[in-house]
Amino acid sequence: MRKDGVSIGIVGRTADGTELLDGQTVKTRVLREELQRMFPGAEILCVDTYQYRRRIFSILFSTVKTFVKCKHIFVLLSRNGRTFFFPILTGLNKIFHRKMYHDVVGGALPGEAAARPALRKQLQRFEVNWVEFADMKDELGELGIMNAEVLPNFKRLHILPE
C-alpha cells in the first residue's frame, strides 16, 4: 500500500505483454491508466483475467489479495468471465464488504440476465452496473436490476493532424 493508503482494484483482462486490442482489453487498460492519472498516489491492483483457466490459482490468490487491500473494486468482464468470476466476487464481497463497480463489456448482458436468475441477483450486489446504451439500462430495469447507469463506451484516440 502506498503512503496515502489508497488502493483500488480492477478485475478484468489487461493481457499485459500482449498485443490484444479487443474491446474488453482496451477498456480495462484505459480504465487502469485513467485511475493512475486521477489518483497518482494510489496503488492500483489488477487481477488480469487473460487466460484465467490456465492461471486459476494465481488469479484466485490475486483476487483475494485485491479484496483484502482495496475498498473500491472495478469489474470489467465479458460473458465467460462473468459466469466464472461473479460467484467468486460476490461471495468474497459478502465477507469483505467492498464497493464493487461493474463496467459492462459487450451487449449480451440483458439476455444473460433474463436467462439466469442467479446473475440478476449478482448484478444487484454491485454499487452500479455501467452499461453502454440506454436500451441496455431499460432491459435490465425490466428484469428488476435498478442499479444500471449509462456510461457510453470510450477509448483514447490520438488525433492526427490534417
mmCIF file of C-alpha atoms in Angstrom:
data_model
loop_
_atom_site.group_PDB
_atom_site.id
_atom_site.type_symbol
_atom_site.label_atom_id
_atom_site.label_comp_id
_atom_site.label_asym_id
_atom_site.label_seq_id
_atom_site.Cartn_x
_atom_site.Cartn_y
_atom_site.Cartn_z
ATOM 1 C CA MET A 1 0.000 0.000 0.000
ATOM 2 C CA ARG A 2 1.273 3.472 -0.814
ATOM 3 C CA LYS A 3 1.876 6.101 1.840
ATOM 4 C CA ASP A 4 -1.511 7.770 1.297
ATOM 5 C CA GLY A 5 -3.204 4.420 1.959
ATOM 6 C CA VAL A 6 -5.396 4.343 -1.151
ATOM 7 C CA SER A 7 -5.653 1.075 -3.038
ATOM 8 C CA ILE A 8 -8.026 0.486 -5.955
ATOM 9 C CA GLY A 9 -8.692 -2.894 -7.515
ATOM 10 C CA ILE A 10 -9.519 -3.830 -11.084
ATOM 11 C CA VAL A 11 -10.693 -7.268 -12.191
ATOM 12 C CA GLY A 12 -10.550 -7.589 -15.968
ATOM 13 C CA ARG A 13 -8.406 -8.518 -18.914
ATOM 14 C CA THR A 14 -5.353 -6.307 -19.336
ATOM 15 C CA ALA A 15 -3.338 -9.002 -21.151
ATOM 16 C CA ASP A 16 -0.119 -7.166 -20.331
ATOM 17 C CA GLY A 17 2.740 -8.172 -22.585
ATOM 18 C CA THR A 18 0.440 -8.994 -25.495
ATOM 19 C CA GLU A 19 -0.813 -7.012 -28.452
ATOM 20 C CA LEU A 20 -4.506 -7.752 -27.787
ATOM 21 C CA LEU A 21 -6.675 -4.807 -28.795
ATOM 22 C CA ASP A 22 -10.199 -6.150 -28.372
ATOM 23 C CA GLY A 23 -12.845 -4.059 -26.609
ATOM 24 C CA GLN A 24 -12.550 -5.693 -23.200
ATOM 25 C CA THR A 25 -8.763 -5.388 -23.081
ATOM 26 C CA VAL A 26 -8.710 -1.792 -24.312
ATOM 27 C CA LYS A 27 -11.478 -0.765 -21.911
ATOM 28 C CA THR A 28 -9.679 -2.326 -18.941
ATOM 29 C CA ARG A 29 -6.299 -0.832 -19.864
ATOM 30 C CA VAL A 30 -7.770 2.645 -20.366
ATOM 31 C CA LEU A 31 -9.585 2.462 -17.020
ATOM 32 C CA ARG A 32 -6.321 1.496 -15.299
ATOM 33 C CA GLU A 33 -4.472 4.388 -16.965
ATOM 34 C CA GLU A 34 -7.204 6.875 -16.053
ATOM 35 C CA LEU A 35 -7.291 5.738 -12.424
ATOM 36 C CA GLN A 36 -3.498 6.092 -12.276
ATOM 37 C CA ARG A 37 -3.788 9.584 -13.749
ATOM 38 C CA MET A 38 -6.640 10.673 -11.457
ATOM 39 C CA PHE A 39 -5.164 9.127 -8.283
ATOM 40 C CA PRO A 40 -1.373 9.362 -8.718
ATOM 41 C CA GLY A 41 -0.669 8.274 -5.126
ATOM 42 C CA ALA A 42 -2.949 5.254 -5.243
ATOM 43 C CA GLU A 43 -1.881 1.678 -5.608
ATOM 44 C CA ILE A 44 -3.812 0.106 -8.499
ATOM 45 C CA LEU A 45 -4.050 -3.671 -8.152
ATOM 46 C CA CYS A 46 -5.070 -5.514 -11.309
ATOM 47 C CA VAL A 47 -6.360 -9.044 -11.446
ATOM 48 C CA ASP A 48 -5.583 -9.826 -15.082
ATOM 49 C CA THR A 49 -8.141 -12.388 -16.211
ATOM 50 C CA TYR A 50 -6.351 -13.101 -19.513
ATOM 51 C CA GLN A 51 -6.291 -16.891 -19.999
ATOM 52 C CA TYR A 52 -7.694 -17.337 -16.499
ATOM 53 C CA ARG A 53 -8.300 -21.061 -16.948
ATOM 54 C CA ARG A 54 -4.545 -21.626 -17.361
ATOM 55 C CA ARG A 55 -3.642 -19.487 -14.336
ATOM 56 C CA ILE A 56 -6.521 -20.236 -11.994
ATOM 57 C CA PHE A 57 -4.586 -20.469 -8.712
ATOM 58 C CA SER A 58 -2.562 -17.288 -9.198
ATOM 59 C CA ILE A 59 -5.686 -15.404 -10.276
ATOM 60 C CA LEU A 60 -7.656 -16.599 -7.253
ATOM 61 C CA PHE A 61 -4.767 -15.544 -4.987
ATOM 62 C CA SER A 62 -4.628 -12.111 -6.681
ATOM 63 C CA THR A 63 -8.390 -11.748 -6.312
ATOM 64 C CA VAL A 64 -8.308 -12.429 -2.567
ATOM 65 C CA LYS A 65 -5.323 -10.065 -2.183
ATOM 66 C CA THR A 66 -7.302 -7.355 -4.001
ATOM 67 C CA PHE A 67 -10.273 -7.794 -1.660
ATOM 68 C CA VAL A 68 -8.005 -7.606 1.379
ATOM 69 C CA LYS A 69 -6.239 -4.418 0.247
ATOM 70 C CA CYS A 70 -8.811 -2.449 -1.771
ATOM 71 C CA LYS A 71 -12.001 -0.692 -0.660
ATOM 72 C CA HIS A 72 -13.085 0.008 -4.260
ATOM 73 C CA ILE A 73 -13.028 -2.664 -6.971
ATOM 74 C CA PHE A 74 -13.880 -2.166 -10.646
ATOM 75 C CA VAL A 75 -15.018 -5.249 -12.573
ATOM 76 C CA LEU A 76 -14.828 -5.495 -16.384
ATOM 77 C CA LEU A 77 -15.663 -8.994 -17.579
ATOM 78 C CA SER A 78 -17.230 -10.489 -20.677
ATOM 79 C CA ARG A 79 -19.723 -13.353 -20.758
ATOM 80 C CA ASN A 80 -17.371 -16.214 -19.801
ATOM 81 C CA GLY A 81 -15.646 -14.097 -17.189
ATOM 82 C CA ARG A 82 -18.962 -13.131 -15.614
ATOM 83 C CA THR A 83 -20.034 -16.775 -15.436
ATOM 84 C CA PHE A 84 -16.802 -17.815 -13.738
ATOM 85 C CA PHE A 85 -15.882 -14.776 -11.609
ATOM 86 C CA PHE A 86 -19.195 -13.256 -10.461
ATOM 87 C CA PRO A 87 -19.942 -16.014 -7.929
ATOM 88 C CA ILE A 88 -16.392 -15.656 -6.569
ATOM 89 C CA LEU A 89 -16.503 -11.851 -6.448
ATOM 90 C CA THR A 90 -19.936 -11.590 -4.861
ATOM 91 C CA GLY A 91 -19.024 -14.349 -2.401
ATOM 92 C CA LEU A 92 -15.839 -12.558 -1.338
ATOM 93 C CA ASN A 93 -17.778 -9.327 -1.040
ATOM 94 C CA LYS A 94 -20.120 -10.926 1.498
ATOM 95 C CA ILE A 95 -17.020 -11.296 3.689
ATOM 96 C CA PHE A 96 -15.126 -8.068 2.892
ATOM 97 C CA HIS A 97 -17.973 -5.606 2.158
ATOM 98 C CA ARG A 98 -16.183 -3.664 -0.605
ATOM 99 C CA LYS A 99 -17.660 -1.200 -3.061
ATOM 100 C CA MET A 100 -17.743 -3.017 -6.395
ATOM 101 C CA TYR A 101 -18.472 -1.262 -9.684
ATOM 102 C CA HIS A 102 -19.357 -3.270 -12.789
ATOM 103 C CA ASP A 103 -18.434 -1.786 -16.160
ATOM 104 C CA VAL A 104 -20.338 -3.987 -18.616
ATOM 105 C CA VAL A 105 -18.368 -5.434 -21.524
ATOM 106 C CA GLY A 106 -20.394 -6.248 -24.637
ATOM 107 C CA GLY A 107 -24.116 -6.228 -25.295
ATOM 108 C CA ALA A 108 -25.085 -9.741 -24.199
ATOM 109 C CA LEU A 109 -25.764 -8.963 -20.529
ATOM 110 C CA PRO A 110 -29.553 -8.357 -20.719
ATOM 111 C CA GLY A 111 -30.092 -11.696 -22.456
ATOM 112 C CA GLU A 112 -27.827 -13.484 -19.997
ATOM 113 C CA ALA A 113 -29.619 -11.883 -17.046
ATOM 114 C CA ALA A 114 -33.028 -12.856 -18.462
ATOM 115 C CA ALA A 115 -31.907 -16.497 -18.681
ATOM 116 C CA ARG A 116 -30.092 -16.685 -15.327
ATOM 117 C CA PRO A 117 -31.821 -15.610 -12.089
ATOM 118 C CA ALA A 118 -28.533 -16.037 -10.171
ATOM 119 C CA LEU A 119 -26.893 -13.458 -12.449
ATOM 120 C CA ARG A 120 -29.694 -10.966 -11.772
ATOM 121 C CA LYS A 121 -29.078 -11.354 -8.042
ATOM 122 C CA GLN A 122 -25.311 -10.903 -8.515
ATOM 123 C CA LEU A 123 -25.793 -7.740 -10.594
ATOM 124 C CA GLN A 124 -27.826 -6.185 -7.792
ATOM 125 C CA ARG A 125 -24.867 -6.578 -5.425
ATOM 126 C CA PHE A 126 -22.759 -4.040 -7.341
ATOM 127 C CA GLU A 127 -22.850 -0.360 -6.451
ATOM 128 C CA VAL A 128 -23.592 0.297 -10.124
ATOM 129 C CA ASN A 129 -23.669 -1.562 -13.427
ATOM 130 C CA TRP A 130 -22.407 0.818 -16.117
ATOM 131 C CA VAL A 131 -23.951 -0.119 -19.460
ATOM 132 C CA GLU A 132 -23.104 1.354 -22.850
ATOM 133 C CA PHE A 133 -26.634 2.111 -24.107
ATOM 134 C CA ALA A 134 -29.945 3.360 -22.714
ATOM 135 C CA ASP A 135 -31.647 0.288 -24.227
ATOM 136 C CA MET A 136 -29.485 -1.981 -22.082
ATOM 137 C CA LYS A 137 -30.366 0.010 -18.971
ATOM 138 C CA ASP A 138 -34.072 -0.270 -19.816
ATOM 139 C CA GLU A 139 -33.848 -4.026 -20.462
ATOM 140 C CA LEU A 140 -32.076 -4.579 -17.153
ATOM 141 C CA GLY A 141 -34.657 -2.403 -15.402
ATOM 142 C CA GLU A 142 -37.423 -4.609 -16.786
ATOM 143 C CA LEU A 143 -35.627 -7.544 -15.135
ATOM 144 C CA GLY A 144 -35.590 -5.729 -11.788
ATOM 145 C CA ILE A 145 -31.985 -4.565 -11.962
ATOM 146 C CA MET A 146 -32.347 -0.934 -10.954
ATOM 147 C CA ASN A 147 -28.684 -0.085 -10.331
ATOM 148 C CA ALA A 148 -27.772 0.278 -14.022
ATOM 149 C CA GLU A 149 -26.481 3.588 -15.373
ATOM 150 C CA VAL A 150 -25.460 4.561 -18.893
ATOM 151 C CA LEU A 151 -21.745 5.159 -19.411
ATOM 152 C CA PRO A 152 -21.012 5.301 -23.143
ATOM 153 C CA ASN A 153 -18.100 3.275 -24.412
ATOM 154 C CA PHE A 154 -14.828 5.116 -24.816
ATOM 155 C CA LYS A 155 -11.242 4.746 -25.873
ATOM 156 C CA ARG A 156 -8.327 7.064 -26.148
ATOM 157 C CA LEU A 157 -7.762 8.289 -29.697
ATOM 158 C CA HIS A 158 -4.651 10.021 -30.899
ATOM 159 C CA ILE A 159 -5.940 12.607 -33.374
ATOM 160 C CA LEU A 160 -3.764 13.026 -36.429
ATOM 161 C CA PRO A 161 -3.111 16.441 -37.933
ATOM 162 C CA GLU A 162 -4.827 17.158 -41.272
#
